[in-house]
Short mmCIF file of the C-alpha atoms (twelve columns), coordinates in Angstrom:
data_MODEL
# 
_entry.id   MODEL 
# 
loop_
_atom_site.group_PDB 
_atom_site.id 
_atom_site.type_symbol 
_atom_site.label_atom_id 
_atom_site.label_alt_id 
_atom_site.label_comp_id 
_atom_site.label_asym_id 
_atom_site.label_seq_id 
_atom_site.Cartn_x 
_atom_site.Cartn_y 
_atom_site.Cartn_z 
_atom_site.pdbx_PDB_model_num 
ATOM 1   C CA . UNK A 1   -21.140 35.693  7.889   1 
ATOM 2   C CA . UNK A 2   -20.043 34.214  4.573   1 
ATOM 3   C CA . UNK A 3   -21.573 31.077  3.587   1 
ATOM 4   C CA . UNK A 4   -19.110 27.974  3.857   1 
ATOM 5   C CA . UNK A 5   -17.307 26.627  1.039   1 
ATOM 6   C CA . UNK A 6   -17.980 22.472  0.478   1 
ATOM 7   C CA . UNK A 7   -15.638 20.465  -1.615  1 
ATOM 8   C CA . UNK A 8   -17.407 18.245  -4.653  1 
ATOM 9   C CA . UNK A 9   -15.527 15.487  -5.343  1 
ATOM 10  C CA . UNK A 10  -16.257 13.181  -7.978  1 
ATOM 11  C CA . UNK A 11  -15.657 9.873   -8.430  1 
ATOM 12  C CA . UNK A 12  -15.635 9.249   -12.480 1 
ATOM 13  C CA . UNK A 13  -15.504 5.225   -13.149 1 
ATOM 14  C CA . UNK A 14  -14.116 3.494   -9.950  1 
ATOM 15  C CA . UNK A 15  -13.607 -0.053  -10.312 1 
ATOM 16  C CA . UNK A 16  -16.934 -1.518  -8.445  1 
ATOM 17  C CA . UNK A 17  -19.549 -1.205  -11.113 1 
ATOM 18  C CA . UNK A 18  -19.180 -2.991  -14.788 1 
ATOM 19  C CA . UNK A 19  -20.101 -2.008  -18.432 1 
ATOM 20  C CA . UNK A 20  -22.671 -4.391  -18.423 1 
ATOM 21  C CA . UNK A 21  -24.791 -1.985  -15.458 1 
ATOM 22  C CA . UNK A 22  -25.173 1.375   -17.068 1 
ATOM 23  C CA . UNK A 23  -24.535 2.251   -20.943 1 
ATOM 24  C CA . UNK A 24  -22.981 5.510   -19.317 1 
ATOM 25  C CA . UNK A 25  -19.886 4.425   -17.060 1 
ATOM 26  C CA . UNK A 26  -16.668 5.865   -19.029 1 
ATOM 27  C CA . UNK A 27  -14.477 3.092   -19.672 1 
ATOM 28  C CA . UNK A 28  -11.726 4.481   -22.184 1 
ATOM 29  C CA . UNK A 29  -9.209  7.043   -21.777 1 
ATOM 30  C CA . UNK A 30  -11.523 9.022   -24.356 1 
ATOM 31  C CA . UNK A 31  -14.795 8.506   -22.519 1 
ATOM 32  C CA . UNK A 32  -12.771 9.216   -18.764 1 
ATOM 33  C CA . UNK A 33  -11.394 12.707  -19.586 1 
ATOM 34  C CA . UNK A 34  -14.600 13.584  -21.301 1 
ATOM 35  C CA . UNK A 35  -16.700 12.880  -18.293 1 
ATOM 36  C CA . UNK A 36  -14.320 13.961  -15.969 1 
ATOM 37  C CA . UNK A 37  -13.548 17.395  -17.402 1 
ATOM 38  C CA . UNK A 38  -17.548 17.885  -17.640 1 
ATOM 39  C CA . UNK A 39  -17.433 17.592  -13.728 1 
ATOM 40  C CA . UNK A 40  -15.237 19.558  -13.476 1 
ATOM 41  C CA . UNK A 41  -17.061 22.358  -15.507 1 
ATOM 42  C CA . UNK A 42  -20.146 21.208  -13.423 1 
ATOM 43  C CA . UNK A 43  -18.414 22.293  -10.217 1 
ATOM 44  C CA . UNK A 44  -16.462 19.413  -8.989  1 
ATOM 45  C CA . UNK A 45  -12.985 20.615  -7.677  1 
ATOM 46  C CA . UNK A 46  -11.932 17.504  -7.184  1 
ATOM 47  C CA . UNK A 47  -11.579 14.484  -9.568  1 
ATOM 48  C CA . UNK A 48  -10.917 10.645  -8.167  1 
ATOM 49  C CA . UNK A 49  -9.787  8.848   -10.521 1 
ATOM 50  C CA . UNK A 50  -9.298  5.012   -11.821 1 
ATOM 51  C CA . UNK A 51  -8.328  3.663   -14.791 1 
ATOM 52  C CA . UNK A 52  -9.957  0.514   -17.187 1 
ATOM 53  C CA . UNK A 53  -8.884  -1.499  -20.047 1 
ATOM 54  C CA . UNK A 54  -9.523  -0.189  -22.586 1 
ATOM 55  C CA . UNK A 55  -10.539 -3.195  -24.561 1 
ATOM 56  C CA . UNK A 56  -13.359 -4.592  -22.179 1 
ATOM 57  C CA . UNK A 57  -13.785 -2.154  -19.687 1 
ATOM 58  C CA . UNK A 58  -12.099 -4.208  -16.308 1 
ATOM 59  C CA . UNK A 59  -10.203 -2.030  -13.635 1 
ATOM 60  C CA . UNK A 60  -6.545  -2.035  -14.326 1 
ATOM 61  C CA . UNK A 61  -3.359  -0.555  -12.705 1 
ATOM 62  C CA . UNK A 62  -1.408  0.530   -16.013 1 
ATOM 63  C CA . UNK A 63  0.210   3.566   -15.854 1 
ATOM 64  C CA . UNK A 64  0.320   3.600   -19.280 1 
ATOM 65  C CA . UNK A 65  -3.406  3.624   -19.962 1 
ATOM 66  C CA . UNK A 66  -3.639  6.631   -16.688 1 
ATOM 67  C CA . UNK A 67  -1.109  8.541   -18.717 1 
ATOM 68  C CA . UNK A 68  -3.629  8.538   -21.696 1 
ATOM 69  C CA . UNK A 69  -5.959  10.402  -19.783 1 
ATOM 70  C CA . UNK A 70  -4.910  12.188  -16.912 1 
ATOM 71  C CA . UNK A 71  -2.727  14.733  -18.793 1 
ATOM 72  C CA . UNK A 72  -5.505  15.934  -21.021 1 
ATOM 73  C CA . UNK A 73  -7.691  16.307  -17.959 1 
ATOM 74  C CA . UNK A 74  -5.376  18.685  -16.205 1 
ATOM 75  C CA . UNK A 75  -4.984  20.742  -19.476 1 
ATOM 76  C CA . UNK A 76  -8.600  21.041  -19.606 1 
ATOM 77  C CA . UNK A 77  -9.163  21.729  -16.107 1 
ATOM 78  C CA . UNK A 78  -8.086  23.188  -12.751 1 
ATOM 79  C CA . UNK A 79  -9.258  20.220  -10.953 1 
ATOM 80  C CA . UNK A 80  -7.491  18.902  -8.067  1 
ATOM 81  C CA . UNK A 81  -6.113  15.309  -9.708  1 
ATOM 82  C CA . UNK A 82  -6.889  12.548  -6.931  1 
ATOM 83  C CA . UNK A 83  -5.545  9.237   -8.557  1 
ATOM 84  C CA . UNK A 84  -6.796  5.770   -6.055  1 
ATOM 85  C CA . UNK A 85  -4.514  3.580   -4.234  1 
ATOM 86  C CA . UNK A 86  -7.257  1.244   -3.731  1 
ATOM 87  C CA . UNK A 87  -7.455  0.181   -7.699  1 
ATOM 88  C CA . UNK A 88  -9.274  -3.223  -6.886  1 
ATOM 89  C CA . UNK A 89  -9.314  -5.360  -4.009  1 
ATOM 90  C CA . UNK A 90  -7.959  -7.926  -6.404  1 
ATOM 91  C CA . UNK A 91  -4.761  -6.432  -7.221  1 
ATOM 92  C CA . UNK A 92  -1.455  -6.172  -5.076  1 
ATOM 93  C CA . UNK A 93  -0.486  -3.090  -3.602  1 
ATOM 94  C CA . UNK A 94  2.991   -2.752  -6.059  1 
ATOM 95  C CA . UNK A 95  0.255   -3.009  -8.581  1 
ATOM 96  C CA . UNK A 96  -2.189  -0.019  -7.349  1 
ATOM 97  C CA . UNK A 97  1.203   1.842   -6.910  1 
ATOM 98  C CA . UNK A 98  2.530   1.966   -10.062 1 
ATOM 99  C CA . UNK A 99  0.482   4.358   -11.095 1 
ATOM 100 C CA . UNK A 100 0.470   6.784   -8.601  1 
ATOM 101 C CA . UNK A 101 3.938   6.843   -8.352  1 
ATOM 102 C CA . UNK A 102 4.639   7.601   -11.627 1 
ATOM 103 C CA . UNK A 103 1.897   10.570  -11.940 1 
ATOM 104 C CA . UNK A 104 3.334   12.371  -8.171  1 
ATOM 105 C CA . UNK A 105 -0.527  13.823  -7.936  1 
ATOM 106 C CA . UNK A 106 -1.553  16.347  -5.423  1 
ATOM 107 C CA . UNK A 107 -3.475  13.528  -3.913  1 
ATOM 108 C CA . UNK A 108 -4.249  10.313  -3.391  1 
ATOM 109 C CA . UNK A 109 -6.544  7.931   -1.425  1 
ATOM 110 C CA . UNK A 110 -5.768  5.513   0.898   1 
ATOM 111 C CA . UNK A 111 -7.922  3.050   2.732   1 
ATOM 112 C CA . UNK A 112 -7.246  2.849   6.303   1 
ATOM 113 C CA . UNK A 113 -7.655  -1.100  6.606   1 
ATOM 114 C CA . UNK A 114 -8.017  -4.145  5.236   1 
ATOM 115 C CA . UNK A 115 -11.483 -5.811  5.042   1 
ATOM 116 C CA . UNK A 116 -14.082 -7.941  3.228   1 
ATOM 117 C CA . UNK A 117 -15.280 -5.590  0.488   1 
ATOM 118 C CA . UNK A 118 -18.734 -7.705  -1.048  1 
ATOM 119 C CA . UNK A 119 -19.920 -6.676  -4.685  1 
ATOM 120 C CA . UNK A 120 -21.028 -10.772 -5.247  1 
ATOM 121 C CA . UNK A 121 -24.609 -9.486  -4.149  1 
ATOM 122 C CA . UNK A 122 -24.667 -7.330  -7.798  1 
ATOM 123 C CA . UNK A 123 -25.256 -10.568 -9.606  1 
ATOM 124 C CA . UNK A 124 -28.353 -11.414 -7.709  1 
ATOM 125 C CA . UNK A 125 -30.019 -8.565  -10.188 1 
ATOM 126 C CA . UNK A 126 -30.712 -10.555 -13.634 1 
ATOM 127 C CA . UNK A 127 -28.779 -9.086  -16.437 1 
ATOM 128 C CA . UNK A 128 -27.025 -9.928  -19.640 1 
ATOM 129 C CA . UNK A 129 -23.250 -9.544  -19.110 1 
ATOM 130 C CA . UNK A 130 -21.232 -8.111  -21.891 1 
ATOM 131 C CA . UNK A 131 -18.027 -9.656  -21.042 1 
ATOM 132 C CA . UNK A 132 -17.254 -12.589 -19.312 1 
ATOM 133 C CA . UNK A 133 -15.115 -10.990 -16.900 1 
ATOM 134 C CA . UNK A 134 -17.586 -9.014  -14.926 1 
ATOM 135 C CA . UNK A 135 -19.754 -11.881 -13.090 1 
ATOM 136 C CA . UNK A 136 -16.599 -13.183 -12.236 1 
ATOM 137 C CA . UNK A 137 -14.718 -10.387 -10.766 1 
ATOM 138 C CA . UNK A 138 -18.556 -10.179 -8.370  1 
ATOM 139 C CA . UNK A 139 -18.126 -13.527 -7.450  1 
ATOM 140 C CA . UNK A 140 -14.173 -13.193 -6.491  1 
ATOM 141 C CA . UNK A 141 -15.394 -10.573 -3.633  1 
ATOM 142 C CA . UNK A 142 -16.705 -13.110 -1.960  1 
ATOM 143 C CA . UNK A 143 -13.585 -15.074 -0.642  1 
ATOM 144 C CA . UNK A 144 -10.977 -12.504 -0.776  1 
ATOM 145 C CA . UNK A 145 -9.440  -9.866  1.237   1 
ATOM 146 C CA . UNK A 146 -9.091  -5.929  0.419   1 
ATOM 147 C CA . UNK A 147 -5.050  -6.122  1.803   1 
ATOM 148 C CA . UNK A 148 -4.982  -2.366  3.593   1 
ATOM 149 C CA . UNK A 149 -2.324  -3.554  6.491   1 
ATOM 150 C CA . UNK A 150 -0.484  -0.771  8.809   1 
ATOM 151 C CA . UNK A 151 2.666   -2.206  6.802   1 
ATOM 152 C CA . UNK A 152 0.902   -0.991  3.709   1 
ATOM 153 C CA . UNK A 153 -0.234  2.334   4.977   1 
ATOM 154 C CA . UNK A 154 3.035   2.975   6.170   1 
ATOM 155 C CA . UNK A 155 4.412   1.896   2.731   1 
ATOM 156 C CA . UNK A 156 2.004   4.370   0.904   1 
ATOM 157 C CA . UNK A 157 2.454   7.351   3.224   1 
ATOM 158 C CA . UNK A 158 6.633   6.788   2.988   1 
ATOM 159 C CA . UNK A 159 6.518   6.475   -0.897  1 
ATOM 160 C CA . UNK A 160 3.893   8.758   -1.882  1 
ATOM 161 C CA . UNK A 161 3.313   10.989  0.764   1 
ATOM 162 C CA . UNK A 162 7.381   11.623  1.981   1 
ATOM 163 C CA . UNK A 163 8.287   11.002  -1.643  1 
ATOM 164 C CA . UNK A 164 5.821   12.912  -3.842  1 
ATOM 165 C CA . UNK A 165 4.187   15.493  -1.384  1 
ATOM 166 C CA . UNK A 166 0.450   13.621  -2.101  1 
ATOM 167 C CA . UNK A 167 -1.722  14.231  0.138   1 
ATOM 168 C CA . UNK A 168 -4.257  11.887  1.038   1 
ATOM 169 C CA . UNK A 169 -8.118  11.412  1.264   1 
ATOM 170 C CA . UNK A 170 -8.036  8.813   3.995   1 
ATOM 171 C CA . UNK A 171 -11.380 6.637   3.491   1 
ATOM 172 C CA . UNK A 172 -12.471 5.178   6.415   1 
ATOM 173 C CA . UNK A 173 -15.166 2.220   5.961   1 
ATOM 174 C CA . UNK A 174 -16.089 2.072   9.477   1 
ATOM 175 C CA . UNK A 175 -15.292 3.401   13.251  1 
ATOM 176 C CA . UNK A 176 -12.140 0.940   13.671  1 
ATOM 177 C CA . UNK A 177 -10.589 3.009   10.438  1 
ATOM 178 C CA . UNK A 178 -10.578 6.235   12.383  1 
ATOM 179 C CA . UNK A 179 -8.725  4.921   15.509  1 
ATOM 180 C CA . UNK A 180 -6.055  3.817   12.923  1 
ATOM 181 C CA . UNK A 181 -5.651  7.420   11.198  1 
ATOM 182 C CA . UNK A 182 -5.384  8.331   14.642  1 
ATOM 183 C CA . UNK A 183 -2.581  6.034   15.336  1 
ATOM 184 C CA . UNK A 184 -0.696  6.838   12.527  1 
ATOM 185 C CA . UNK A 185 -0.925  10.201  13.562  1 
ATOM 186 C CA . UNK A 186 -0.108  9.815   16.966  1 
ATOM 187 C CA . UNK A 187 2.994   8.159   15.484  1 
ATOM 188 C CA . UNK A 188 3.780   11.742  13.308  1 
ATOM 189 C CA . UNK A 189 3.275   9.566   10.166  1 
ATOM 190 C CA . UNK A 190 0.002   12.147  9.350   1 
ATOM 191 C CA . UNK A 191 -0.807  15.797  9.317   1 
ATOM 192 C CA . UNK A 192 -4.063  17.966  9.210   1 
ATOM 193 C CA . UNK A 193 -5.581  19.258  7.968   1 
ATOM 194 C CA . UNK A 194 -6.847  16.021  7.472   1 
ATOM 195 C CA . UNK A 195 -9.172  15.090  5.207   1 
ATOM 196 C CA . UNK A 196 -11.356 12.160  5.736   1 
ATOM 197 C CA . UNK A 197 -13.781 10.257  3.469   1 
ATOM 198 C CA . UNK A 198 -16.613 8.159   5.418   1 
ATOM 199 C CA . UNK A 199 -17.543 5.772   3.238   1 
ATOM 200 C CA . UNK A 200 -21.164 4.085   4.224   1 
ATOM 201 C CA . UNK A 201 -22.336 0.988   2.355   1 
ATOM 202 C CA . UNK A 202 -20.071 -0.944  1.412   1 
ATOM 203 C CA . UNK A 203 -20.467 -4.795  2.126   1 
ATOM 204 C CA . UNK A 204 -17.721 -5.710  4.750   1 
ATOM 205 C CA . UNK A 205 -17.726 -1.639  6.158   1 
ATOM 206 C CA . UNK A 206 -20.086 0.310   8.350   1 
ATOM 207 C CA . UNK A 207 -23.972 0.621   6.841   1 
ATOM 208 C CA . UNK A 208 -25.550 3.718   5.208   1 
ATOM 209 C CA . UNK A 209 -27.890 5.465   7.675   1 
ATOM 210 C CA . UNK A 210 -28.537 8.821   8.872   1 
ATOM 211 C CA . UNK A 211 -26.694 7.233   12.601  1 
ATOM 212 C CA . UNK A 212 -23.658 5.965   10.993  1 
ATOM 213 C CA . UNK A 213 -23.102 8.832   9.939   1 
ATOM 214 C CA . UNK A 214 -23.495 11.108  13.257  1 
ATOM 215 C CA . UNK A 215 -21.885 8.138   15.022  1 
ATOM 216 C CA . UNK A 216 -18.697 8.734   12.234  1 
ATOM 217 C CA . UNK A 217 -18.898 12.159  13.036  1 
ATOM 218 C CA . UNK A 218 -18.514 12.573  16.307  1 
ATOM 219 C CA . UNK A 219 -15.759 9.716   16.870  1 
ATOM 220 C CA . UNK A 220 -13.889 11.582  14.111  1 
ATOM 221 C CA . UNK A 221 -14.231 14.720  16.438  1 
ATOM 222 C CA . UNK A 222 -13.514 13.116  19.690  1 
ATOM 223 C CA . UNK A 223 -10.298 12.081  17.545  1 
ATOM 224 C CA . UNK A 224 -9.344  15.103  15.819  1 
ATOM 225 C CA . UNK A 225 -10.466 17.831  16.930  1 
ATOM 226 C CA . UNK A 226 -10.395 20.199  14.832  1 
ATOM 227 C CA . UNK A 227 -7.928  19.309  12.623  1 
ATOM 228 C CA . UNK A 228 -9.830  17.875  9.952   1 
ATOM 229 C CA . UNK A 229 -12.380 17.670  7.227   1 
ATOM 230 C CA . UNK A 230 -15.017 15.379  6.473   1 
ATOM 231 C CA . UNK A 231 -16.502 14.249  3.413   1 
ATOM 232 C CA . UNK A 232 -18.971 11.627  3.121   1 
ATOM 233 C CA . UNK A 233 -19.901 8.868   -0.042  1 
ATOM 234 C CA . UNK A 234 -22.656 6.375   0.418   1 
ATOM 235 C CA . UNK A 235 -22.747 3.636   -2.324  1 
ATOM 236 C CA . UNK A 236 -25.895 2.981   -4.517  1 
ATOM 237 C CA . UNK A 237 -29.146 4.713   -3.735  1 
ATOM 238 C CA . UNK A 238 -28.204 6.159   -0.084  1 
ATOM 239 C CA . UNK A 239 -25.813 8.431   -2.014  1 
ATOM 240 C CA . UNK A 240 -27.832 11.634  -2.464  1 
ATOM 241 C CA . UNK A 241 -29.607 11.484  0.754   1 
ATOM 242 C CA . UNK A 242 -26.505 10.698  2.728   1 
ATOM 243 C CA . UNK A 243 -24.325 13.781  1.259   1 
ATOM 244 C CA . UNK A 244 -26.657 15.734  1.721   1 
ATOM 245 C CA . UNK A 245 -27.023 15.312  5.675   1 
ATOM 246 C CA . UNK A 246 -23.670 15.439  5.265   1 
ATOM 247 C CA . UNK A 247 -23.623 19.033  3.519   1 
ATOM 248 C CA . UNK A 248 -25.846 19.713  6.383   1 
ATOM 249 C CA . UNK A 249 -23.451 18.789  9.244   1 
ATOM 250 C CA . UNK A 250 -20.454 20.988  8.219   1 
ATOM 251 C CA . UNK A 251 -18.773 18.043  5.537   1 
ATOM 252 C CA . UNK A 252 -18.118 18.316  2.060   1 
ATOM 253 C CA . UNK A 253 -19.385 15.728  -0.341  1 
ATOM 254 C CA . UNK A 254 -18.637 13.174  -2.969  1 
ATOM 255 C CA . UNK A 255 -20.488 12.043  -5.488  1 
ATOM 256 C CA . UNK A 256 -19.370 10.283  -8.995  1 
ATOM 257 C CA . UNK A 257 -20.032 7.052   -10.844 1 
ATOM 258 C CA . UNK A 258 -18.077 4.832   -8.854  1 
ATOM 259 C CA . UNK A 259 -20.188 5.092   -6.417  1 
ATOM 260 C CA . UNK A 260 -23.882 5.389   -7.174  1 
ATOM 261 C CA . UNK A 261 -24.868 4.989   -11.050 1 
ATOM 262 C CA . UNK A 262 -28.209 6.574   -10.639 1 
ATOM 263 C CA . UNK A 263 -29.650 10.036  -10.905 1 
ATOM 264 C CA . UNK A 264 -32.372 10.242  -9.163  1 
ATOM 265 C CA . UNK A 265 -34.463 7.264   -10.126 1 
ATOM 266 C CA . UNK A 266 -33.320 7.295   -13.461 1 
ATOM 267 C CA . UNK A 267 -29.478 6.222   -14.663 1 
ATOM 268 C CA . UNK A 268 -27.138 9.529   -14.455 1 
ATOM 269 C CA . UNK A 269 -25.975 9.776   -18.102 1 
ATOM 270 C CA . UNK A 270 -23.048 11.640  -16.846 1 
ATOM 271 C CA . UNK A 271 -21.016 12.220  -13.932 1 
ATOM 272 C CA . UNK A 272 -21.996 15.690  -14.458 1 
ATOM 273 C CA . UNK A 273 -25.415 14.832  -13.981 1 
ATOM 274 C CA . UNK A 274 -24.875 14.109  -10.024 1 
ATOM 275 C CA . UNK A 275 -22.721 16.892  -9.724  1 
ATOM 276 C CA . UNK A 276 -25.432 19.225  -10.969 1 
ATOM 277 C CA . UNK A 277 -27.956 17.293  -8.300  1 
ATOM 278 C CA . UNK A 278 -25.688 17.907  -5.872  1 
ATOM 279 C CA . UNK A 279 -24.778 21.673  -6.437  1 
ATOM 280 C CA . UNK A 280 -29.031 23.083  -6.495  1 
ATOM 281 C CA . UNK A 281 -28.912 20.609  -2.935  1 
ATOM 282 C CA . UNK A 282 -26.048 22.705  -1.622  1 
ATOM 283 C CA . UNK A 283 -27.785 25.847  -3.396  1 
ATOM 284 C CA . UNK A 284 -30.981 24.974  -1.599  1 
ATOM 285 C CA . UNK A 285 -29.008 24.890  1.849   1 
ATOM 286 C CA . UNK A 286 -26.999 28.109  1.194   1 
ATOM 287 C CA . UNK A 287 -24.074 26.680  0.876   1 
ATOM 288 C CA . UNK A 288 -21.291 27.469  -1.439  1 
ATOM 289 C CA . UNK A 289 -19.066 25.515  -4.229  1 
ATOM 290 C CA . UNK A 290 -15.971 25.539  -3.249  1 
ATOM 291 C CA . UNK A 291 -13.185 26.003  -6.459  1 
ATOM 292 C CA . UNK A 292 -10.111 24.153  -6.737  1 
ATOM 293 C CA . UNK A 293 -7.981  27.151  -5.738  1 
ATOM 294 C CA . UNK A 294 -10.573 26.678  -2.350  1 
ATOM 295 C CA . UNK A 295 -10.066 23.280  -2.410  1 
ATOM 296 C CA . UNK A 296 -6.292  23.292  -2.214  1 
ATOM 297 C CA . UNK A 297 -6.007  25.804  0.157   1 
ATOM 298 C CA . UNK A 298 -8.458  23.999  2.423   1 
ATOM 299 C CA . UNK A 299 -6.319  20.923  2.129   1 
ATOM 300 C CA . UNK A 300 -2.874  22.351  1.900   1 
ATOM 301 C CA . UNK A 301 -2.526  20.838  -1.406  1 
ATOM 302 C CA . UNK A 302 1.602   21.078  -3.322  1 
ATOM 303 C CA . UNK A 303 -0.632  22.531  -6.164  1 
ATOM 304 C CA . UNK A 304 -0.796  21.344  -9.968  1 
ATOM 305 C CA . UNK A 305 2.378   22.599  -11.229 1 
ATOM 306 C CA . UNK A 306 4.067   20.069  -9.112  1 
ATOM 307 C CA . UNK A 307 3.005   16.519  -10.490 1 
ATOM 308 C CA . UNK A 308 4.473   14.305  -12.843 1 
ATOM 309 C CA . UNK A 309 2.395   14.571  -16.019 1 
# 
């Protein structure tokens, strides 16, 4: 029997951590397609991507400042391009559009509902803040709302996934998520092969623990059947240990510097770094890297001749 293929995915920059935690997190267009293409040489057939101001480092939405990175990326790499539709829980939806739209990737996320999404707890940790942005974007989590309404699912799956061919990785941040996927595809708004990101954590979503995660599992099979795939990401330290149970349970895996800065104990000075940890983890378990050829096929991806940049 051959040994099953898992998908990496890596998460390069996100939009939850700042400059001010980790000397590593890319922040240019420069310092993006440099780490990202060295995941993707480390074994990561899929990229998720966000984009940040150049000048300071904050999440933004400009297309403009995507388009400075994600063509050189895809003419370094056969990566699978997966651009967010989340961007920040502080920006409007036309906003965390724009970009996508514009780029027509082979995928996208999309968060399956809207939510309290807590980073204020970060700036319990003393630190010296290099810009005065960054305390203040923690503190704004605490009184607002990350908008994912049905309205806006349905927007994002008419625009992007009618309109472009993107497919999705549809994060779900708890159980309620998955009954929503399922409505949507009760409704024919969805296909499989699905493939769904369980995302354990996250202030406001379901916690990171070894039962979450079985508990995930099996509601997403009671749903599905067997018309999906599962990945897993666990934010901060759970990240590694949670992956891996998932790599364990027949899931592929996500790791990245959105979600976990760390390498072991020590900061990852790369997103390469955790891709590497993650690979000798699936080595150890004989499991197999799956390539971005693998990838697509697995997820019956439009391919990368067919986007916009």
């Amino acid at each position: 029997m051959a040994p099953r293929k898992v998908i990496i995915t890596c998460a390069v920059t996100g939009s939850v951590h700042t400059p001010s935690m980790s000397p590593h997190l890319p922040v240019t267009p420069d310092q993006i397609a440099t780490d990202a293409i060295a995941a993707a040489e480390a074994g990561a057939s899929i990229l998720h991507l966000h984009a940040r101001d150049p000048k300071d480092g904050r999440p933004t939405a400009d297309p403009d400042v995507f388009m400075q990175f994600l063509p050189r990326i895809k003419q370094a790499t056969d990566a699978v391009i997966n651009i967010t539709t989340g961007g920040s829980s502080l920006m409007t939806l036309d906003q965390r559009l724009a970009a996508p739209l514009r780029a027509q990737p082979e995928m996208c996320s999309l968060n399956m509902g809207s939510m309290n999404f807590g980073l204020f707890p970060m700036l319990d940790r003393p630190r010296e803040w290099q810009h005065e942005w960054e305390p203040k974007l923690l503190e704004a989590t605490r009184d607002t709302i990350f908008k994912n309404t049905f309205a806006d699912m349905e927007s994002i799956l008419d625009k992007l996934g009618k309109g472009c061919g993107t497919r999705f990785e549809f994060e779900c941040y708890d159980v309620g998520h998955l009954y929503s996927l399922a409505h949507l595809r009760d409704r024919g708004l969805v296909s499989g092969p699905l493939f769904l990101q369980f995302v354990l954590g996250i202030l406001g979503g379901i916690g990171a623990d070894p039962d979450n995660l079985v508990h995930m599992k099996r509601i997403a099979d009671k749903l599905f059947g067997d018309s999906y795939q599962f990945s897993v990401l666990a934010a901060g330290r759970q990240q590694m240990p949670l992956i891996s149970i998932a790599a364990a349970m027949g899931g592929n895996v996500r790791v990245g510097l959105e979600d976990s800065l760390y390498d072991g104990r020590q900061l990852a000075k790369s997103n390469a770094d955790q891709v590497r940890r993650i690979r000798g983890i699936l080595d150890g378990l004989s499991l197999e890297v799956a390539t971005p050829s693998e990838a697509r096929e697995m997820l019956a991806l439009k391919g990368g001749d067919r986007v916009a940049f």
